mmCIF file of C-alpha atoms in Angstrom:
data_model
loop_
_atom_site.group_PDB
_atom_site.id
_atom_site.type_symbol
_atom_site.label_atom_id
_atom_site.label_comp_id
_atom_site.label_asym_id
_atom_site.label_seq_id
_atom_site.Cartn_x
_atom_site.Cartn_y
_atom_site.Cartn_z
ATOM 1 C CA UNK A 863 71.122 103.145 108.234
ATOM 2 C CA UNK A 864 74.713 103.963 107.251
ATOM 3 C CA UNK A 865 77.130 101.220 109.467
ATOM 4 C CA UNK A 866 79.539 104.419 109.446
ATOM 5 C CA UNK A 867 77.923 107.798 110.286
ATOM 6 C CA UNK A 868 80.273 111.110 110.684
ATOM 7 C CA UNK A 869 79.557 114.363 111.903
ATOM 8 C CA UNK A 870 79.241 117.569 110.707
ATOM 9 C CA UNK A 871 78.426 116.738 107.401
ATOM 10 C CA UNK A 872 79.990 120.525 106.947
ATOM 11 C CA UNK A 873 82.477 122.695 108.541
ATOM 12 C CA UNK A 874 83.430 125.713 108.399
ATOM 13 C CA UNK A 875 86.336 127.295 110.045
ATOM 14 C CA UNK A 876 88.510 130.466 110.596
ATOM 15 C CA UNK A 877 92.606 129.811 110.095
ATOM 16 C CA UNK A 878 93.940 128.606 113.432
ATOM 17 C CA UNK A 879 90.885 127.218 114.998
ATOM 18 C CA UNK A 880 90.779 123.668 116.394
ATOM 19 C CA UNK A 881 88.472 121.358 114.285
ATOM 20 C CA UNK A 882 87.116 117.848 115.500
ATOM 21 C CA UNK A 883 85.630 115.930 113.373
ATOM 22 C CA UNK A 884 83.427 112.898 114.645
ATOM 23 C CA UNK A 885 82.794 109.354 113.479
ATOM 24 C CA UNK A 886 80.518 106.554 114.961
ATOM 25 C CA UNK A 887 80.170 103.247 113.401
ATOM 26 C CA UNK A 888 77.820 100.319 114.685
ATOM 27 C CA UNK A 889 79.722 96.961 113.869
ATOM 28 C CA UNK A 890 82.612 95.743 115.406
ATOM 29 C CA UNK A 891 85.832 96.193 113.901
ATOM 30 C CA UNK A 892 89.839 95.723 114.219
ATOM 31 C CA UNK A 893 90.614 99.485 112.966
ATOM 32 C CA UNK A 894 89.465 102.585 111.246
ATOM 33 C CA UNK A 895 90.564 104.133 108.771
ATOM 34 C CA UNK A 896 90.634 108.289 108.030
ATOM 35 C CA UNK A 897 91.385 109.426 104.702
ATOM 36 C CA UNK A 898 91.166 112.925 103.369
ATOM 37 C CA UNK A 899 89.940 113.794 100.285
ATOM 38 C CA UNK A 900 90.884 117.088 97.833
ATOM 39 C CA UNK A 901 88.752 118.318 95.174
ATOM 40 C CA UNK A 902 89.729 116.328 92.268
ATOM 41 C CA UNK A 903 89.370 113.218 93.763
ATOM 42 C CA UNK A 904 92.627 111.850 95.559
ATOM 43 C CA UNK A 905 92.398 110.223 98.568
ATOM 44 C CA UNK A 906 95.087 110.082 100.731
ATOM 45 C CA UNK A 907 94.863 108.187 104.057
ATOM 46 C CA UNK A 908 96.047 109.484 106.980
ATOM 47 C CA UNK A 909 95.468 107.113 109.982
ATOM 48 C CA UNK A 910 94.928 103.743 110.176
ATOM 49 C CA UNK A 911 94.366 102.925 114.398
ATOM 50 C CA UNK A 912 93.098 100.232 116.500
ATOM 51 C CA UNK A 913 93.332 102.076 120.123
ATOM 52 C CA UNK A 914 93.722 104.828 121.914
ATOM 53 C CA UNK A 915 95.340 108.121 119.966
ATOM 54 C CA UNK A 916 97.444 109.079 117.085
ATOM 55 C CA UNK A 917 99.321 112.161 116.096
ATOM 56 C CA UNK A 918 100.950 113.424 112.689
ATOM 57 C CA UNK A 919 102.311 116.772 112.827
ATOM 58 C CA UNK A 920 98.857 118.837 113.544
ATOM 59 C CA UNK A 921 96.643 115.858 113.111
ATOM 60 C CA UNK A 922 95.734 113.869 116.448
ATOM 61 C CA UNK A 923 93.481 110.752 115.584
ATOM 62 C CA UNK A 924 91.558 109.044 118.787
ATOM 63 C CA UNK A 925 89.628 105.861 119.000
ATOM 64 C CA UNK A 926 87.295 103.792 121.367
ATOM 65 C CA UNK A 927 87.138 100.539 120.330
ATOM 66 C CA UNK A 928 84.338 99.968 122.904
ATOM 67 C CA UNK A 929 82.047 103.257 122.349
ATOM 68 C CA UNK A 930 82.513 102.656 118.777
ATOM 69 C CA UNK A 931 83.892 106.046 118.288
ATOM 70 C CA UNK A 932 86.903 107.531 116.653
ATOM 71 C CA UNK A 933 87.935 111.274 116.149
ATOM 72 C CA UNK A 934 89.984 113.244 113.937
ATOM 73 C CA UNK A 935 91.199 116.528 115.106
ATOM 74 C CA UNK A 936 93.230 119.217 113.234
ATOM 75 C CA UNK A 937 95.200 121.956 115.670
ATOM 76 C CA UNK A 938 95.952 125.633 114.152
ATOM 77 C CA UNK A 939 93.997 124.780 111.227
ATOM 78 C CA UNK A 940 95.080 126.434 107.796
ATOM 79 C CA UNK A 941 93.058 126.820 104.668
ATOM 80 C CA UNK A 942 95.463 124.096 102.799
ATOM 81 C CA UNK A 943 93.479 121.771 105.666
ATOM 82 C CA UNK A 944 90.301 122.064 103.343
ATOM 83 C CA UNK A 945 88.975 118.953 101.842
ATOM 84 C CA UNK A 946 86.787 116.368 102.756
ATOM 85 C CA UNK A 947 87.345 114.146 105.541
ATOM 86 C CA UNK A 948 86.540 110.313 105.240
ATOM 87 C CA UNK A 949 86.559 107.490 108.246
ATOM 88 C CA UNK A 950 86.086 104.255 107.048
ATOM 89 C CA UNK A 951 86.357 100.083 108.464
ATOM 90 C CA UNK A 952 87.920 97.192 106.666
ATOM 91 C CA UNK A 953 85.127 94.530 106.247
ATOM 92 C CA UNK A 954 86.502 91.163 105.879
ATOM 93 C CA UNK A 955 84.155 88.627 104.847
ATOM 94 C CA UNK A 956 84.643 85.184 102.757
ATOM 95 C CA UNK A 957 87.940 85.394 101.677
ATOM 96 C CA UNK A 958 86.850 89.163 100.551
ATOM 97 C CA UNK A 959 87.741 92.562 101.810
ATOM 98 C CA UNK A 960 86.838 96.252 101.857
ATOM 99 C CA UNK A 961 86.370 99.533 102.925
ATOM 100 C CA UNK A 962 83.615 100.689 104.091
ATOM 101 C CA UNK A 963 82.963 104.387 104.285
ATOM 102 C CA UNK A 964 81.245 107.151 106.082
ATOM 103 C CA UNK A 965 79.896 110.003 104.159
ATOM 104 C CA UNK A 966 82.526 112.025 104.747
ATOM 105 C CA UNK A 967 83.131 115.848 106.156
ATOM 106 C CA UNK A 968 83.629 119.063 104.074
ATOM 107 C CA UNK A 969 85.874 120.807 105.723
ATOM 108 C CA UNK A 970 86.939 124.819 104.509
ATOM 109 C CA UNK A 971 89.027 126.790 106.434
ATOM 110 C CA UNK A 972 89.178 130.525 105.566
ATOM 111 C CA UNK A 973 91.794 132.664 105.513
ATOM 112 C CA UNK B 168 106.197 108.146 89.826
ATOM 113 C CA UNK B 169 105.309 104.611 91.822
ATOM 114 C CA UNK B 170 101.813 105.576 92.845
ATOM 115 C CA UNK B 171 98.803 104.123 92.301
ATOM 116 C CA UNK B 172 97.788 105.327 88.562
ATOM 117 C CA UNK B 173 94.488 105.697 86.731
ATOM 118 C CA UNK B 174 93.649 106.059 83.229
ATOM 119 C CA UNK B 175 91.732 108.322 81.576
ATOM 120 C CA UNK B 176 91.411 110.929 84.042
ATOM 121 C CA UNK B 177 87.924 112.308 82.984
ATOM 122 C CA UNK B 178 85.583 110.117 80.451
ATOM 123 C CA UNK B 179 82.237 112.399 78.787
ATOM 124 C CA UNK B 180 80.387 109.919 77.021
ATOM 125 C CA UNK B 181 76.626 109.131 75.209
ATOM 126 C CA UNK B 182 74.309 107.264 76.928
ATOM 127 C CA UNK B 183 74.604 103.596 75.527
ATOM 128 C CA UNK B 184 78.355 103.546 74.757
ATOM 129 C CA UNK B 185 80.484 101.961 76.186
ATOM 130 C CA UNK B 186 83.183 102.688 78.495
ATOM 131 C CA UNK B 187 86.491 101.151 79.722
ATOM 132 C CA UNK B 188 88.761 102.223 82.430
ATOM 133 C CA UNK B 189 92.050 100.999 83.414
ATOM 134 C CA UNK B 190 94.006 100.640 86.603
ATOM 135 C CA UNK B 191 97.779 100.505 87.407
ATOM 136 C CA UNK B 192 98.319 99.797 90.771
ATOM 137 C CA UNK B 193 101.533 99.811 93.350
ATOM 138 C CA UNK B 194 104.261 97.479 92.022
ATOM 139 C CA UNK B 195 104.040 93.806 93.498
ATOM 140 C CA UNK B 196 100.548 94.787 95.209
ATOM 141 C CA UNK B 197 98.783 91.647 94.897
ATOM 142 C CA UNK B 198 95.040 93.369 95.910
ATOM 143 C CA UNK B 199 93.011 95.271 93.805
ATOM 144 C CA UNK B 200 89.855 97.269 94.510
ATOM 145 C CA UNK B 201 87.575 99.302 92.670
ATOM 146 C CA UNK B 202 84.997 101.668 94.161
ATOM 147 C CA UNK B 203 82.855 104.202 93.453
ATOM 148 C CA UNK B 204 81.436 107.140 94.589
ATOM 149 C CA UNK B 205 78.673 109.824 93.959
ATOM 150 C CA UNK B 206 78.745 113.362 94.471
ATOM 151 C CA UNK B 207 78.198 114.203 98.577
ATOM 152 C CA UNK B 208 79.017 110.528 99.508
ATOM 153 C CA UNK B 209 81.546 108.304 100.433
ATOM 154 C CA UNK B 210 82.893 105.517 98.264
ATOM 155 C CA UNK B 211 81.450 102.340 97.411
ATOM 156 C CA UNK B 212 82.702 99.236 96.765
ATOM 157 C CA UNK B 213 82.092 97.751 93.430
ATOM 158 C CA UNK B 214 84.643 94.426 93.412
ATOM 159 C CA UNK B 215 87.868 93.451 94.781
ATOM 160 C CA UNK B 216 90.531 91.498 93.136
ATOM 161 C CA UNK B 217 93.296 88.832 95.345
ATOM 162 C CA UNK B 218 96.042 88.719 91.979
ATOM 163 C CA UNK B 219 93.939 87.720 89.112
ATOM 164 C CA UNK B 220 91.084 86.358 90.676
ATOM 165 C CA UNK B 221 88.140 88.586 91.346
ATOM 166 C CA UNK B 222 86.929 87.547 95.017
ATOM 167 C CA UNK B 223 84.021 89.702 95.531
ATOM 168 C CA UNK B 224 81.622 91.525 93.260
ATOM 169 C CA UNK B 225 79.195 94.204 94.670
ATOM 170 C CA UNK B 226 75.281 93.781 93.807
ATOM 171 C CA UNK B 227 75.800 97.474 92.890
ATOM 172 C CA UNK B 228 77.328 96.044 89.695
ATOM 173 C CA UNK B 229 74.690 95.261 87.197
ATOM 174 C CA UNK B 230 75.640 92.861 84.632
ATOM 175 C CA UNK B 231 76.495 96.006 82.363
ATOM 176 C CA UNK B 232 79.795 95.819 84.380
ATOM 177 C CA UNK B 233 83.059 93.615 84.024
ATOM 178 C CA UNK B 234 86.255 94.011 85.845
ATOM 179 C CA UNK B 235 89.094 91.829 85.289
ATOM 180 C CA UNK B 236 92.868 91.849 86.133
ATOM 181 C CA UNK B 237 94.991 89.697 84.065
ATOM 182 C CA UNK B 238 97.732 88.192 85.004
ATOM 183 C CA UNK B 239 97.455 89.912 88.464
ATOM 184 C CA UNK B 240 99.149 93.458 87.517
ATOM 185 C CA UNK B 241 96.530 95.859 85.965
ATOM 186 C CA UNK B 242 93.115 96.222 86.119
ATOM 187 C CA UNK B 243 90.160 97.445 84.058
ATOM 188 C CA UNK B 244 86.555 97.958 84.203
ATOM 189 C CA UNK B 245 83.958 98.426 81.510
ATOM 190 C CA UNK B 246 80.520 99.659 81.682
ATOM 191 C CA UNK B 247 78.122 98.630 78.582
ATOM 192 C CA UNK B 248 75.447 100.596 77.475
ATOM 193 C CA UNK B 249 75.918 103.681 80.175
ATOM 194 C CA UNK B 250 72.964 104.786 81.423
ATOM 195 C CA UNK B 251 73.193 108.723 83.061
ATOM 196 C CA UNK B 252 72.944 107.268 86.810
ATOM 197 C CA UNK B 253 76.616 105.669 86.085
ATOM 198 C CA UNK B 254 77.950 109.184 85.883
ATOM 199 C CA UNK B 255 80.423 109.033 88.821
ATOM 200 C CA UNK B 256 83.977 109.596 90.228
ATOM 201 C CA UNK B 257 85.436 105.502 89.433
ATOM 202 C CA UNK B 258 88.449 104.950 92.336
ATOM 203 C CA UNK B 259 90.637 102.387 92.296
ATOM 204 C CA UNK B 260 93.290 101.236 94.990
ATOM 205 C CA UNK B 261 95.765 98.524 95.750
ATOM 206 C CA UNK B 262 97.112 97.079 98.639
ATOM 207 C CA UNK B 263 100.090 94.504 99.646
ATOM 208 C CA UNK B 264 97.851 92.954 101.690
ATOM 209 C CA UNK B 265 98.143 91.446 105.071
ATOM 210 C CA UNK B 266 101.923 91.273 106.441
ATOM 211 C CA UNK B 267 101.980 88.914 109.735
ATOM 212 C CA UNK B 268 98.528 89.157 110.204
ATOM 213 C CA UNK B 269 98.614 93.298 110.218
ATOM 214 C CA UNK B 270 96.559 94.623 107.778
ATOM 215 C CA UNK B 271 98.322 97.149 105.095
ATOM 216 C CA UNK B 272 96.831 99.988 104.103
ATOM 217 C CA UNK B 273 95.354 100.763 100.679
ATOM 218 C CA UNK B 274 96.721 103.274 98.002
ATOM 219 C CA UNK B 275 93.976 105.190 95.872
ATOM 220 C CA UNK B 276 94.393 106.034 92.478
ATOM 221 C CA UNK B 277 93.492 109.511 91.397
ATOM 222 C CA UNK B 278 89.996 108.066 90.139
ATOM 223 C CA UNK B 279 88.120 108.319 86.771
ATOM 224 C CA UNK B 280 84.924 110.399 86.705
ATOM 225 C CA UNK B 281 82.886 109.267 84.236
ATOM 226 C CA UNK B 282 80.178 111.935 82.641
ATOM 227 C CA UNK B 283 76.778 110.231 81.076
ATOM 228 C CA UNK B 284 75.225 112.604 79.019
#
């Protein structure tokens, strides 16, 4: 079982609609990460958070630390909001680091 | 342009060559990773580098693979003797690491993806 599961795998949406886009993870962790993701492979990362909410222009980011449970959601979405959507947890363990990453969500918003 | 940068961009090679990639990360970041990631999934990690020394290697990483990072500035990783299940998008990112006990976030590359034929 994936230690970082997200949900919908897909989504599809009409321009201006209200998209949330969910992430559970089963370990305990210090923050998560969400990153977006363009075709062509760039990933840009949008929030890094540890409690409670977020916001970046249309993007509001929540978390509960205790429910294990983090959300991304997009207000008035446009189609330039299409790409994938990635949450992820830093793993530190023996001296090491890294990401660890959900799936992620395809996310196309039509015109 | 200070970004994280990748090099080549796209790589179509035979099955059995080999293959190197390279890595030029953020200016004075001292942490380097590499991941990797499939089509419909989320990266992977394949190894992470703390200046030149390479602190964790993934059990992904068959002995086909090397990374190093010498001299702590750029990285690269080879694959020997590609087999078609390498084919994949190759990511790289760098970090400055933990300031004050607050962890930094990490800077992706624009990735490598690799074509086994």
């Amino acid at each position: 079982k994936n230690e970082v599961e997200q949900s919908p795998q897909n989504l599809t949406a009409q321009e201006g609609e209200f998209i949330t886009i969910n992430c559970s993870y089963s370990v305990g962790i210090s923050a998560l990460h969400w990153l977006q993701q363009h075709p062509g492979g760039g990933i840009v990362s949008l929030f890094m958070l540890s409690s409670g909410k977020k916001k970046h222009g249309r993007l509001i980011a929540t978390i509960n630390i205790q429910e294990k449970h983090s959300s991304l959601h997009i207000t008035a979405s446009h189609p330039r909001d299409s790409a994938v959507y990635i949450c992820a947890f830093l793993r530190h363990q023996g001296g090491s680091e890294k990401l660890v990453f959900g799936k992620g969500t395809k996310l196309t918003v039509n015109p | 342009d200070t970004g994280v940068s990748q090099n080549p961009r796209h790589k179509i090679t035979k099955r059995g060559q080999n293959v190197t990639f390279r890595c030029d990360p953020i200016s004075e970041h001292n942490r380097l990773y590499w991941y990797r990631q499939t089509l419909g999934q989320g990266p992977e990690f394949l190894t992470y580098f703390q200046n030149e020394a390479q602190l964790e290697k993934s059990r992904l990483l068959s002995d086909r693979f090397s990374a190093e990072r010498p001299k702590g500035s750029f990285s690269t990783l080879e694959i020997q003797r590609t087999e078609q299940g390498d084919s994949a998008m190759y990511l790289c990112a760098s970090s400055p690491g933990t300031s004050g006990g607050i962890y930094n976030e990490q800077f992706f590359g624009p990735g490598t993806r690799l074509t086994v034929l």
